[in-house]
GROMACS .gro file of C-alpha atoms in nm:
model
  494
    1UNK     CA    1  -0.047   0.067  -0.030
    2UNK     CA    2   0.064   0.351  -0.060
    3UNK     CA    3   0.066   0.416   0.287
    4UNK     CA    4   0.216   0.075   0.495
    5UNK     CA    5   0.134   0.270   0.862
    6UNK     CA    6  -0.199   0.526   0.746
    7UNK     CA    7  -0.426   0.202   0.933
    8UNK     CA    8  -0.235   0.310   1.276
    9UNK     CA    9  -0.157   0.691   1.190
   10UNK     CA   10  -0.547   0.821   1.117
   11UNK     CA   11  -0.887   0.778   1.186
   12UNK     CA   12  -1.184   0.651   1.090
   13UNK     CA   13  -1.332   1.014   0.905
   14UNK     CA   14  -1.701   0.928   0.847
   15UNK     CA   15  -1.879   1.171   0.572
   16UNK     CA   16  -2.116   1.424   0.672
   17UNK     CA   17  -2.464   1.520   0.703
   18UNK     CA   18  -2.662   1.924   0.700
   19UNK     CA   19  -2.838   1.932   0.997
   20UNK     CA   20  -3.173   1.752   1.087
   21UNK     CA   21  -3.374   2.030   1.051
   22UNK     CA   22  -3.244   2.235   0.779
   23UNK     CA   23  -3.279   1.918   0.557
   24UNK     CA   24  -3.585   1.802   0.673
   25UNK     CA   25  -3.784   2.090   0.460
   26UNK     CA   26  -3.667   2.006   0.041
   27UNK     CA   27  -3.550   1.646  -0.025
   28UNK     CA   28  -3.280   1.722  -0.157
   29UNK     CA   29  -2.991   1.464  -0.092
   30UNK     CA   30  -2.763   1.587   0.220
   31UNK     CA   31  -2.504   1.420   0.246
   32UNK     CA   32  -2.118   1.676   0.249
   33UNK     CA   33  -1.911   1.359   0.072
   34UNK     CA   34  -1.546   1.346   0.134
   35UNK     CA   35  -1.289   1.674  -0.002
   36UNK     CA   36  -1.036   1.486  -0.185
   37UNK     CA   37  -0.722   1.517   0.060
   38UNK     CA   38  -1.004   1.360   0.276
   39UNK     CA   39  -1.049   1.056   0.078
   40UNK     CA   40  -0.670   1.050   0.035
   41UNK     CA   41  -0.629   0.993   0.385
   42UNK     CA   42  -0.925   0.736   0.385
   43UNK     CA   43  -0.723   0.613   0.109
   44UNK     CA   44  -0.406   0.496   0.360
   45UNK     CA   45  -0.609   0.386   0.610
   46UNK     CA   46  -0.717   0.015   0.378
   47UNK     CA   47  -0.419  -0.304   0.565
   48UNK     CA   48  -0.122  -0.390   0.298
   49UNK     CA   49  -0.378  -0.712   0.554
   50UNK     CA   50  -0.283  -1.006   0.210
   51UNK     CA   51  -0.599  -1.145   0.167
   52UNK     CA   52  -0.867  -0.858   0.106
   53UNK     CA   53  -1.207  -0.961   0.303
   54UNK     CA   54  -1.313  -0.701   0.156
   55UNK     CA   55  -1.357  -0.867  -0.196
   56UNK     CA   56  -1.666  -1.154  -0.094
   57UNK     CA   57  -1.701  -0.924   0.147
   58UNK     CA   58  -1.855  -0.707  -0.152
   59UNK     CA   59  -2.130  -0.885  -0.373
   60UNK     CA   60  -1.915  -0.693  -0.677
   61UNK     CA   61  -1.586  -0.798  -0.548
   62UNK     CA   62  -1.510  -0.506  -0.559
   63UNK     CA   63  -1.054  -0.452  -0.571
   64UNK     CA   64  -1.102  -0.198  -0.334
   65UNK     CA   65  -0.725  -0.229  -0.208
   66UNK     CA   66  -0.616  -0.125  -0.590
   67UNK     CA   67  -0.825   0.210  -0.593
   68UNK     CA   68  -0.836   0.228  -0.178
   69UNK     CA   69  -0.416   0.295  -0.299
   70UNK     CA   70  -0.495   0.478  -0.618
   71UNK     CA   71  -0.654   0.722  -0.412
   72UNK     CA   72  -0.397   0.778  -0.158
   73UNK     CA   73  -0.193   0.861  -0.453
   74UNK     CA   74  -0.390   1.137  -0.645
   75UNK     CA   75  -0.450   0.883  -0.959
   76UNK     CA   76  -0.837   0.952  -0.981
   77UNK     CA   77  -0.870   0.846  -1.318
   78UNK     CA   78  -0.742   0.457  -1.294
   79UNK     CA   79  -0.950   0.428  -0.982
   80UNK     CA   80  -1.225   0.463  -1.140
   81UNK     CA   81  -1.162   0.233  -1.430
   82UNK     CA   82  -1.073  -0.044  -1.139
   83UNK     CA   83  -1.448   0.034  -0.972
   84UNK     CA   84  -1.583   0.002  -1.306
   85UNK     CA   85  -1.452  -0.290  -1.397
   86UNK     CA   86  -1.701  -0.398  -1.089
   87UNK     CA   87  -1.962  -0.164  -1.044
   88UNK     CA   88  -2.119  -0.034  -1.372
   89UNK     CA   89  -2.340   0.200  -1.086
   90UNK     CA   90  -2.058   0.352  -0.811
   91UNK     CA   91  -2.319   0.589  -0.736
   92UNK     CA   92  -2.580   0.377  -0.692
   93UNK     CA   93  -2.384   0.150  -0.427
   94UNK     CA   94  -2.189   0.426  -0.274
   95UNK     CA   95  -2.559   0.634  -0.209
   96UNK     CA   96  -2.774   0.333  -0.069
   97UNK     CA   97  -2.540   0.020  -0.031
   98UNK     CA   98  -2.510  -0.043   0.326
   99UNK     CA   99  -2.126  -0.134   0.304
  100UNK     CA  100  -2.114  -0.497   0.367
  101UNK     CA  101  -1.741  -0.413   0.324
  102UNK     CA  102  -1.663  -0.218   0.536
  103UNK     CA  103  -1.795  -0.447   0.796
  104UNK     CA  104  -1.582  -0.730   0.701
  105UNK     CA  105  -1.286  -0.457   0.638
  106UNK     CA  106  -0.906  -0.686   0.834
  107UNK     CA  107  -0.887  -0.340   1.029
  108UNK     CA  108  -1.256  -0.384   1.233
  109UNK     CA  109  -1.145  -0.660   1.401
  110UNK     CA  110  -0.943  -0.352   1.637
  111UNK     CA  111  -1.092  -0.002   1.514
  112UNK     CA  112  -1.338   0.170   1.282
  113UNK     CA  113  -1.269  -0.024   0.891
  114UNK     CA  114  -1.189   0.193   0.639
  115UNK     CA  115  -1.445   0.455   0.552
  116UNK     CA  116  -1.453   0.205   0.110
  117UNK     CA  117  -1.851   0.385   0.019
  118UNK     CA  118  -1.776   0.694   0.129
  119UNK     CA  119  -1.464   0.679  -0.097
  120UNK     CA  120  -1.654   0.492  -0.388
  121UNK     CA  121  -1.883   0.768  -0.412
  122UNK     CA  122  -1.587   1.053  -0.413
  123UNK     CA  123  -1.519   0.870  -0.705
  124UNK     CA  124  -1.724   0.844  -0.844
  125UNK     CA  125  -1.873   1.191  -0.887
  126UNK     CA  126  -1.488   1.300  -0.940
  127UNK     CA  127  -1.579   1.018  -1.275
  128UNK     CA  128  -1.857   1.220  -1.329
  129UNK     CA  129  -1.708   1.619  -1.292
  130UNK     CA  130  -1.462   1.539  -1.526
  131UNK     CA  131  -1.609   1.379  -1.783
  132UNK     CA  132  -1.428   0.996  -1.739
  133UNK     CA  133  -1.782   0.854  -1.775
  134UNK     CA  134  -1.812   0.826  -2.150
  135UNK     CA  135  -2.067   0.627  -2.356
  136UNK     CA  136  -1.942   0.283  -2.501
  137UNK     CA  137  -2.121   0.116  -2.716
  138UNK     CA  138  -2.026  -0.177  -2.947
  139UNK     CA  139  -1.785  -0.174  -3.245
  140UNK     CA  140  -1.967  -0.469  -3.327
  141UNK     CA  141  -2.307  -0.606  -3.405
  142UNK     CA  142  -2.418  -0.876  -3.274
  143UNK     CA  143  -2.737  -0.928  -3.461
  144UNK     CA  144  -2.908  -1.073  -3.174
  145UNK     CA  145  -3.197  -0.916  -2.983
  146UNK     CA  146  -3.214  -0.970  -2.608
  147UNK     CA  147  -3.534  -0.841  -2.404
  148UNK     CA  148  -3.540  -0.708  -2.039
  149UNK     CA  149  -3.810  -0.750  -1.756
  150UNK     CA  150  -3.817  -0.542  -1.552
  151UNK     CA  151  -3.555  -0.130  -1.540
  152UNK     CA  152  -3.456  -0.186  -1.153
  153UNK     CA  153  -3.036  -0.171  -1.067
  154UNK     CA  154  -2.990  -0.561  -1.202
  155UNK     CA  155  -3.223  -0.528  -1.557
  156UNK     CA  156  -2.962  -0.157  -1.567
  157UNK     CA  157  -2.699  -0.312  -1.536
  158UNK     CA  158  -2.695  -0.698  -1.803
  159UNK     CA  159  -2.857  -0.409  -2.051
  160UNK     CA  160  -2.512  -0.258  -1.999
  161UNK     CA  161  -2.282  -0.529  -2.030
  162UNK     CA  162  -2.539  -0.731  -2.339
  163UNK     CA  163  -2.520  -0.352  -2.604
  164UNK     CA  164  -2.147  -0.310  -2.473
  165UNK     CA  165  -2.108  -0.698  -2.696
  166UNK     CA  166  -2.309  -0.611  -2.929
  167UNK     CA  167  -2.651  -0.754  -2.862
  168UNK     CA  168  -2.954  -0.559  -2.945
  169UNK     CA  169  -3.099  -0.460  -2.530
  170UNK     CA  170  -3.467  -0.357  -2.527
  171UNK     CA  171  -3.557  -0.281  -2.159
  172UNK     CA  172  -3.916  -0.356  -2.076
  173UNK     CA  173  -4.035  -0.103  -1.762
  174UNK     CA  174  -4.362  -0.073  -1.640
  175UNK     CA  175  -4.367   0.241  -1.484
  176UNK     CA  176  -4.303   0.603  -1.702
  177UNK     CA  177  -3.989   0.575  -1.554
  178UNK     CA  178  -3.694   0.330  -1.559
  179UNK     CA  179  -3.533   0.216  -1.237
  180UNK     CA  180  -3.716  -0.014  -1.100
  181UNK     CA  181  -3.744   0.061  -0.722
  182UNK     CA  182  -3.427   0.264  -0.800
  183UNK     CA  183  -3.664   0.610  -0.831
  184UNK     CA  184  -3.932   0.480  -0.698
  185UNK     CA  185  -3.894   0.349  -0.428
  186UNK     CA  186  -3.544   0.476  -0.280
  187UNK     CA  187  -3.672   0.922  -0.177
  188UNK     CA  188  -3.516   1.191  -0.331
  189UNK     CA  189  -3.304   1.270  -0.004
  190UNK     CA  190  -3.090   0.898  -0.064
  191UNK     CA  191  -3.072   0.942  -0.435
  192UNK     CA  192  -3.108   1.180  -0.669
  193UNK     CA  193  -3.279   1.027  -0.923
  194UNK     CA  194  -3.048   1.296  -1.139
  195UNK     CA  195  -2.841   1.101  -1.099
  196UNK     CA  196  -3.030   0.730  -1.215
  197UNK     CA  197  -3.157   0.980  -1.565
  198UNK     CA  198  -2.751   1.066  -1.692
  199UNK     CA  199  -2.706   0.678  -1.662
  200UNK     CA  200  -2.975   0.611  -1.874
  201UNK     CA  201  -2.864   0.884  -2.106
  202UNK     CA  202  -2.479   0.656  -2.133
  203UNK     CA  203  -2.673   0.330  -2.195
  204UNK     CA  204  -2.933   0.411  -2.412
  205UNK     CA  205  -2.588   0.611  -2.579
  206UNK     CA  206  -2.434   0.231  -2.603
  207UNK     CA  207  -2.709   0.149  -2.753
  208UNK     CA  208  -3.006  -0.027  -2.506
  209UNK     CA  209  -3.353   0.094  -2.587
  210UNK     CA  210  -3.564   0.168  -2.313
  211UNK     CA  211  -3.922   0.082  -2.346
  212UNK     CA  212  -4.182   0.254  -2.018
  213UNK     CA  213  -4.577   0.241  -1.964
  214UNK     CA  214  -4.540  -0.185  -2.104
  215UNK     CA  215  -4.689  -0.397  -1.881
  216UNK     CA  216  -4.530  -0.749  -1.967
  217UNK     CA  217  -4.743  -0.996  -1.829
  218UNK     CA  218  -5.067  -1.152  -1.865
  219UNK     CA  219  -5.276  -1.114  -1.501
  220UNK     CA  220  -5.354  -0.778  -1.379
  221UNK     CA  221  -5.164  -0.616  -1.099
  222UNK     CA  222  -5.200  -0.667  -0.761
  223UNK     CA  223  -5.268  -0.301  -0.473
  224UNK     CA  224  -4.985  -0.166  -0.379
  225UNK     CA  225  -4.749  -0.235  -0.752
  226UNK     CA  226  -4.665   0.027  -0.923
  227UNK     CA  227  -4.697   0.081  -1.234
  228UNK     CA  228  -4.834   0.359  -1.517
  229UNK     CA  229  -4.887   0.072  -1.780
  230UNK     CA  230  -5.070   0.237  -2.128
  231UNK     CA  231  -4.966  -0.093  -2.273
  232UNK     CA  232  -4.972  -0.437  -2.205
  233UNK     CA  233  -4.724  -0.739  -2.357
  234UNK     CA  234  -4.752  -1.086  -2.352
  235UNK     CA  235  -4.507  -1.307  -2.242
  236UNK     CA  236  -4.556  -1.557  -2.552
  237UNK     CA  237  -4.495  -1.178  -2.782
  238UNK     CA  238  -4.156  -1.195  -2.597
  239UNK     CA  239  -4.000  -1.541  -2.686
  240UNK     CA  240  -4.157  -1.527  -3.032
  241UNK     CA  241  -3.991  -1.175  -3.116
  242UNK     CA  242  -3.670  -1.155  -2.861
  243UNK     CA  243  -3.328  -1.438  -2.950
  244UNK     CA  244  -3.301  -1.511  -2.539
  245UNK     CA  245  -3.545  -1.345  -2.220
  246UNK     CA  246  -3.406  -1.176  -1.891
  247UNK     CA  247  -3.680  -1.094  -1.604
  248UNK     CA  248  -3.564  -0.817  -1.329
  249UNK     CA  249  -3.870  -0.708  -1.242
  250UNK     CA  250  -3.785  -0.721  -0.914
  251UNK     CA  251  -3.978  -0.901  -0.590
  252UNK     CA  252  -4.242  -0.621  -0.541
  253UNK     CA  253  -4.556  -0.808  -0.341
  254UNK     CA  254  -4.520  -0.683   0.000
  255UNK     CA  255  -4.632  -0.855   0.309
  256UNK     CA  256  -4.900  -0.798   0.432
  257UNK     CA  257  -5.057  -0.775   0.852
  258UNK     CA  258  -5.432  -0.942   0.815
  259UNK     CA  259  -5.534  -0.800   1.182
  260UNK     CA  260  -5.847  -0.709   1.245
  261UNK     CA  261  -5.907  -0.343   1.123
  262UNK     CA  262  -5.610  -0.360   0.785
  263UNK     CA  263  -5.907  -0.246   0.610
  264UNK     CA  264  -5.915   0.080   0.722
  265UNK     CA  265  -5.864   0.372   0.600
  266UNK     CA  266  -5.595   0.490   0.687
  267UNK     CA  267  -5.312   0.204   0.625
  268UNK     CA  268  -5.116   0.141   0.373
  269UNK     CA  269  -4.841  -0.022   0.244
  270UNK     CA  270  -4.485   0.153   0.241
  271UNK     CA  271  -4.458   0.200  -0.131
  272UNK     CA  272  -4.832   0.382  -0.111
  273UNK     CA  273  -4.691   0.648   0.056
  274UNK     CA  274  -4.350   0.666  -0.032
  275UNK     CA  275  -4.396   0.650  -0.493
  276UNK     CA  276  -4.650   0.893  -0.460
  277UNK     CA  277  -4.378   1.114  -0.292
  278UNK     CA  278  -4.132   1.017  -0.491
  279UNK     CA  279  -4.340   1.078  -0.879
  280UNK     CA  280  -4.429   1.464  -0.719
  281UNK     CA  281  -4.160   1.520  -0.687
  282UNK     CA  282  -4.036   1.438  -1.023
  283UNK     CA  283  -4.280   1.689  -1.110
  284UNK     CA  284  -4.614   1.418  -1.172
  285UNK     CA  285  -4.939   1.552  -1.141
  286UNK     CA  286  -5.055   1.314  -0.853
  287UNK     CA  287  -5.465   1.204  -0.797
  288UNK     CA  288  -5.414   1.111  -0.498
  289UNK     CA  289  -5.117   1.142  -0.261
  290UNK     CA  290  -5.177   0.996   0.132
  291UNK     CA  291  -4.997   1.248   0.363
  292UNK     CA  292  -4.982   1.268   0.728
  293UNK     CA  293  -4.909   1.710   0.792
  294UNK     CA  294  -5.035   1.694   1.201
  295UNK     CA  295  -5.058   1.291   1.175
  296UNK     CA  296  -4.960   1.031   1.390
  297UNK     CA  297  -4.790   0.820   1.213
  298UNK     CA  298  -4.716   0.462   1.277
  299UNK     CA  299  -4.459   0.269   1.013
  300UNK     CA  300  -4.495  -0.127   1.112
  301UNK     CA  301  -4.087  -0.309   1.015
  302UNK     CA  302  -3.791  -0.164   1.105
  303UNK     CA  303  -3.574  -0.220   0.757
  304UNK     CA  304  -3.529   0.079   0.525
  305UNK     CA  305  -3.823   0.123   0.385
  306UNK     CA  306  -3.914   0.199   0.699
  307UNK     CA  307  -3.653   0.373   0.782
  308UNK     CA  308  -3.738   0.538   0.484
  309UNK     CA  309  -4.120   0.634   0.559
  310UNK     CA  310  -3.965   0.762   0.863
  311UNK     CA  311  -3.745   1.123   0.709
  312UNK     CA  312  -4.120   1.137   0.430
  313UNK     CA  313  -4.349   1.147   0.753
  314UNK     CA  314  -4.094   1.420   0.915
  315UNK     CA  315  -4.075   1.592   0.609
  316UNK     CA  316  -4.428   1.600   0.543
  317UNK     CA  317  -4.422   1.757   0.910
  318UNK     CA  318  -4.597   1.468   1.121
  319UNK     CA  319  -4.726   1.517   1.472
  320UNK     CA  320  -4.522   1.203   1.602
  321UNK     CA  321  -4.354   0.896   1.420
  322UNK     CA  322  -4.311   0.568   1.638
  323UNK     CA  323  -4.161   0.313   1.444
  324UNK     CA  324  -4.277  -0.068   1.602
  325UNK     CA  325  -4.007  -0.370   1.492
  326UNK     CA  326  -4.174  -0.721   1.632
  327UNK     CA  327  -3.814  -0.894   1.711
  328UNK     CA  328  -3.621  -0.808   1.989
  329UNK     CA  329  -3.367  -0.531   1.984
  330UNK     CA  330  -3.041  -0.549   1.857
  331UNK     CA  331  -2.768  -0.528   2.055
  332UNK     CA  332  -2.554  -0.200   1.994
  333UNK     CA  333  -2.169  -0.355   1.973
  334UNK     CA  334  -2.177  -0.584   1.760
  335UNK     CA  335  -2.011  -0.930   1.906
  336UNK     CA  336  -1.689  -0.915   1.609
  337UNK     CA  337  -1.498  -1.253   1.700
  338UNK     CA  338  -1.830  -1.391   1.631
  339UNK     CA  339  -1.880  -1.267   1.313
  340UNK     CA  340  -1.697  -1.095   1.198
  341UNK     CA  341  -1.622  -1.063   0.872
  342UNK     CA  342  -1.969  -1.152   0.803
  343UNK     CA  343  -2.292  -0.937   0.844
  344UNK     CA  344  -2.327  -0.855   1.227
  345UNK     CA  345  -2.625  -0.794   1.407
  346UNK     CA  346  -2.621  -0.473   1.522
  347UNK     CA  347  -2.821  -0.222   1.597
  348UNK     CA  348  -2.824   0.043   1.308
  349UNK     CA  349  -2.971   0.438   1.324
  350UNK     CA  350  -3.049   0.555   0.990
  351UNK     CA  351  -3.032   0.980   0.923
  352UNK     CA  352  -3.338   0.965   0.908
  353UNK     CA  353  -3.367   0.867   1.272
  354UNK     CA  354  -3.186   1.130   1.346
  355UNK     CA  355  -3.471   1.327   1.255
  356UNK     CA  356  -3.658   1.275   1.524
  357UNK     CA  357  -3.845   0.907   1.589
  358UNK     CA  358  -4.005   0.734   1.921
  359UNK     CA  359  -3.869   0.331   1.819
  360UNK     CA  360  -4.008   0.053   1.961
  361UNK     CA  361  -3.832  -0.310   1.935
  362UNK     CA  362  -4.036  -0.690   1.995
  363UNK     CA  363  -4.369  -0.508   1.971
  364UNK     CA  364  -4.713  -0.732   1.760
  365UNK     CA  365  -4.995  -0.554   1.621
  366UNK     CA  366  -5.367  -0.663   1.760
  367UNK     CA  367  -5.592  -0.478   1.501
  368UNK     CA  368  -5.708  -0.159   1.442
  369UNK     CA  369  -5.928   0.093   1.623
  370UNK     CA  370  -6.160   0.348   1.369
  371UNK     CA  371  -6.476   0.604   1.323
  372UNK     CA  372  -6.621   0.582   1.048
  373UNK     CA  373  -6.417   0.426   0.812
  374UNK     CA  374  -6.072   0.639   0.885
  375UNK     CA  375  -5.836   0.553   1.143
  376UNK     CA  376  -5.812   0.628   1.450
  377UNK     CA  377  -5.572   0.435   1.708
  378UNK     CA  378  -5.418   0.076   1.693
  379UNK     CA  379  -5.353  -0.210   2.014
  380UNK     CA  380  -5.041  -0.320   2.056
  381UNK     CA  381  -4.839  -0.535   2.251
  382UNK     CA  382  -4.482  -0.638   2.352
  383UNK     CA  383  -4.341  -0.952   2.303
  384UNK     CA  384  -4.017  -1.233   2.403
  385UNK     CA  385  -3.824  -1.363   2.250
  386UNK     CA  386  -3.747  -1.789   2.373
  387UNK     CA  387  -3.543  -2.076   2.242
  388UNK     CA  388  -3.764  -2.356   2.185
  389UNK     CA  389  -3.548  -2.610   2.256
  390UNK     CA  390  -3.790  -2.918   2.140
  391UNK     CA  391  -3.738  -2.813   1.852
  392UNK     CA  392  -3.408  -2.514   1.851
  393UNK     CA  393  -3.593  -2.262   1.711
  394UNK     CA  394  -3.681  -1.900   1.896
  395UNK     CA  395  -4.065  -1.846   1.971
  396UNK     CA  396  -4.217  -1.535   2.003
  397UNK     CA  397  -4.478  -1.522   2.283
  398UNK     CA  398  -4.736  -1.238   2.454
  399UNK     CA  399  -4.617  -1.009   2.771
  400UNK     CA  400  -4.903  -1.106   2.992
  401UNK     CA  401  -5.061  -0.741   3.107
  402UNK     CA  402  -4.857  -0.580   2.859
  403UNK     CA  403  -5.142  -0.473   2.522
  404UNK     CA  404  -5.166  -0.089   2.536
  405UNK     CA  405  -5.420   0.109   2.251
  406UNK     CA  406  -5.208   0.427   2.093
  407UNK     CA  407  -5.300   0.679   1.863
  408UNK     CA  408  -5.291   0.658   1.448
  409UNK     CA  409  -5.441   0.811   1.234
  410UNK     CA  410  -5.136   0.709   0.975
  411UNK     CA  411  -4.994   0.387   0.950
  412UNK     CA  412  -4.733   0.185   0.715
  413UNK     CA  413  -4.656  -0.133   0.664
  414UNK     CA  414  -4.324  -0.189   0.574
  415UNK     CA  415  -4.228  -0.532   0.615
  416UNK     CA  416  -4.082  -0.594   0.306
  417UNK     CA  417  -4.170  -0.775   0.015
  418UNK     CA  418  -4.251  -1.162  -0.105
  419UNK     CA  419  -4.261  -1.253  -0.421
  420UNK     CA  420  -4.317  -1.122  -0.823
  421UNK     CA  421  -4.590  -0.986  -0.970
  422UNK     CA  422  -4.822  -1.208  -1.025
  423UNK     CA  423  -4.866  -1.304  -1.422
  424UNK     CA  424  -4.488  -1.229  -1.459
  425UNK     CA  425  -4.346  -1.546  -1.411
  426UNK     CA  426  -4.670  -1.753  -1.538
  427UNK     CA  427  -4.704  -1.616  -1.777
  428UNK     CA  428  -4.335  -1.728  -1.925
  429UNK     CA  429  -4.437  -2.045  -1.745
  430UNK     CA  430  -4.098  -1.998  -1.576
  431UNK     CA  431  -4.122  -2.250  -1.221
  432UNK     CA  432  -4.108  -2.114  -0.924
  433UNK     CA  433  -3.873  -2.183  -0.575
  434UNK     CA  434  -4.048  -2.236  -0.257
  435UNK     CA  435  -4.050  -1.885  -0.170
  436UNK     CA  436  -4.252  -1.793  -0.500
  437UNK     CA  437  -3.961  -1.665  -0.694
  438UNK     CA  438  -3.871  -1.783  -0.984
  439UNK     CA  439  -3.644  -2.165  -0.970
  440UNK     CA  440  -3.369  -2.059  -1.142
  441UNK     CA  441  -2.956  -2.187  -1.018
  442UNK     CA  442  -2.607  -1.968  -0.987
  443UNK     CA  443  -2.383  -2.272  -0.931
  444UNK     CA  444  -2.287  -2.506  -1.247
  445UNK     CA  445  -2.421  -2.443  -1.657
  446UNK     CA  446  -2.678  -2.234  -1.745
  447UNK     CA  447  -2.692  -2.090  -1.426
  448UNK     CA  448  -2.971  -1.761  -1.441
  449UNK     CA  449  -3.140  -2.014  -1.703
  450UNK     CA  450  -3.528  -2.137  -1.602
  451UNK     CA  451  -3.687  -2.445  -1.727
  452UNK     CA  452  -3.761  -2.227  -1.992
  453UNK     CA  453  -3.604  -2.175  -2.339
  454UNK     CA  454  -3.442  -1.856  -2.351
  455UNK     CA  455  -3.641  -1.726  -2.060
  456UNK     CA  456  -3.323  -1.577  -1.771
  457UNK     CA  457  -3.444  -1.437  -1.426
  458UNK     CA  458  -3.216  -1.265  -1.195
  459UNK     CA  459  -3.178  -0.991  -0.929
  460UNK     CA  460  -3.456  -0.976  -0.626
  461UNK     CA  461  -3.725  -1.180  -0.933
  462UNK     CA  462  -3.447  -1.462  -0.884
  463UNK     CA  463  -3.333  -1.426  -0.518
  464UNK     CA  464  -3.579  -1.226  -0.339
  465UNK     CA  465  -3.579  -0.929  -0.233
  466UNK     CA  466  -3.228  -0.782  -0.096
  467UNK     CA  467  -2.977  -0.464  -0.206
  468UNK     CA  468  -2.926  -0.269  -0.509
  469UNK     CA  469  -2.586  -0.416  -0.494
  470UNK     CA  470  -2.611  -0.828  -0.559
  471UNK     CA  471  -2.934  -0.686  -0.750
  472UNK     CA  472  -2.625  -0.533  -1.002
  473UNK     CA  473  -2.393  -0.847  -0.908
  474UNK     CA  474  -2.668  -1.059  -1.087
  475UNK     CA  475  -2.748  -0.917  -1.386
  476UNK     CA  476  -2.399  -0.894  -1.419
  477UNK     CA  477  -2.330  -1.244  -1.409
  478UNK     CA  478  -2.725  -1.266  -1.648
  479UNK     CA  479  -2.579  -1.129  -1.910
  480UNK     CA  480  -2.230  -1.328  -1.916
  481UNK     CA  481  -2.428  -1.661  -1.933
  482UNK     CA  482  -2.763  -1.472  -2.163
  483UNK     CA  483  -2.442  -1.414  -2.350
  484UNK     CA  484  -2.267  -1.741  -2.339
  485UNK     CA  485  -2.540  -1.894  -2.438
  486UNK     CA  486  -2.644  -1.711  -2.793
  487UNK     CA  487  -2.244  -1.697  -2.883
  488UNK     CA  488  -2.110  -2.034  -2.796
  489UNK     CA  489  -1.901  -1.844  -2.524
  490UNK     CA  490  -1.848  -1.470  -2.383
  491UNK     CA  491  -1.558  -1.203  -2.317
  492UNK     CA  492  -1.836  -1.028  -2.035
  493UNK     CA  493  -1.650  -1.116  -1.705
  494UNK     CA  494  -1.825  -1.349  -1.432
   0.00000   0.00000   0.00000
């Protein structure tokens, strides 16, 4: 490494934030990225550790020590080349990835890990600033046509890889703009949508064709699914017109909470709240939008989607915000000897939580109550988790006497997503796994291939709800398999 003793000399410096009271007044990004000098210092903290566990901790296997060293030496243009060799969209992951690479950092065993995510963020922002990110159209076309269903990170990564080796790629998206949940599920204050738009322009310059407001499938969409579709295309039509089809439509069916009062006005799926706000920010004219100003808001679910509901509720000036989670409260500090280099179970506090939110763990919802069809309150109770020695699993039981009623005029269900939308996989005849996802292996030959000839699946459609970085990985790997299927071999990276 350029600074062999850097990890001994320098402390970790995190990216800064605009003050909570200021940032709650807008929906713009508020992270204060590292300066060049700060990024250089963070790069210097990277150890010559022999086995870079961060590489394997990262789902796309970013070559992290190399670009850390290049940033330390000031070779920024070379750094973006190394970064782009494994990650098509580091501006996405540099903003919204939870950074499993940092959990795997060797320095993190007994000190604060290297600020890998902040360095990645700095590299790609500088690359765009200096016009180092340019279209790379294929010099020779293959004449093969590939349809990609879904324009989330998996679909975009696959589209770029396949276009660059000469295939004619068409991406079908049921919404009016591309990006999937990157655009509609993640608030603007975490990811400015202009960042997606500039990548879309690059992909179009490389030959990718986007067809928006087009739903691929035979069945109608279930409640809670975002769509601006003006046209429906049959899966059979795609199979007839294209040489290969890759399904990267995500896992969008939200997990419901079937308790008494669920039908009351005021109980919503999280995306019914988040998507219209993102559309409003983009200037779309909406027939209706959920507003929580002056209301007592309860968010059910302790993950990222729940956190996004908290941040959006703060910006809409809710009277109070409570986020509840069924599972017990995680430890403030992980057990590093037990968990490293894997992703640890620990308490995580997001920027949205810092803006003002009460959080409770080990809480179950028993009933929603209302008047004249409108939600007014909800009944909750504390639960405890104990291991059942007979089956070896944790079991939940309600704490006697803990039931209580709390005010709630708006409740958002942010408990995750279960499977791809109805009709999509069925329309293609794709076999499902036990969880309702597309059944496609990633082992051996024929990776990402489904039971249907020339149909592939990747991303959340195949693996279930997961991270943006996993979607990019699967999109890249699936593109290689599609290319090999069409051409007999592939020069794309594994």
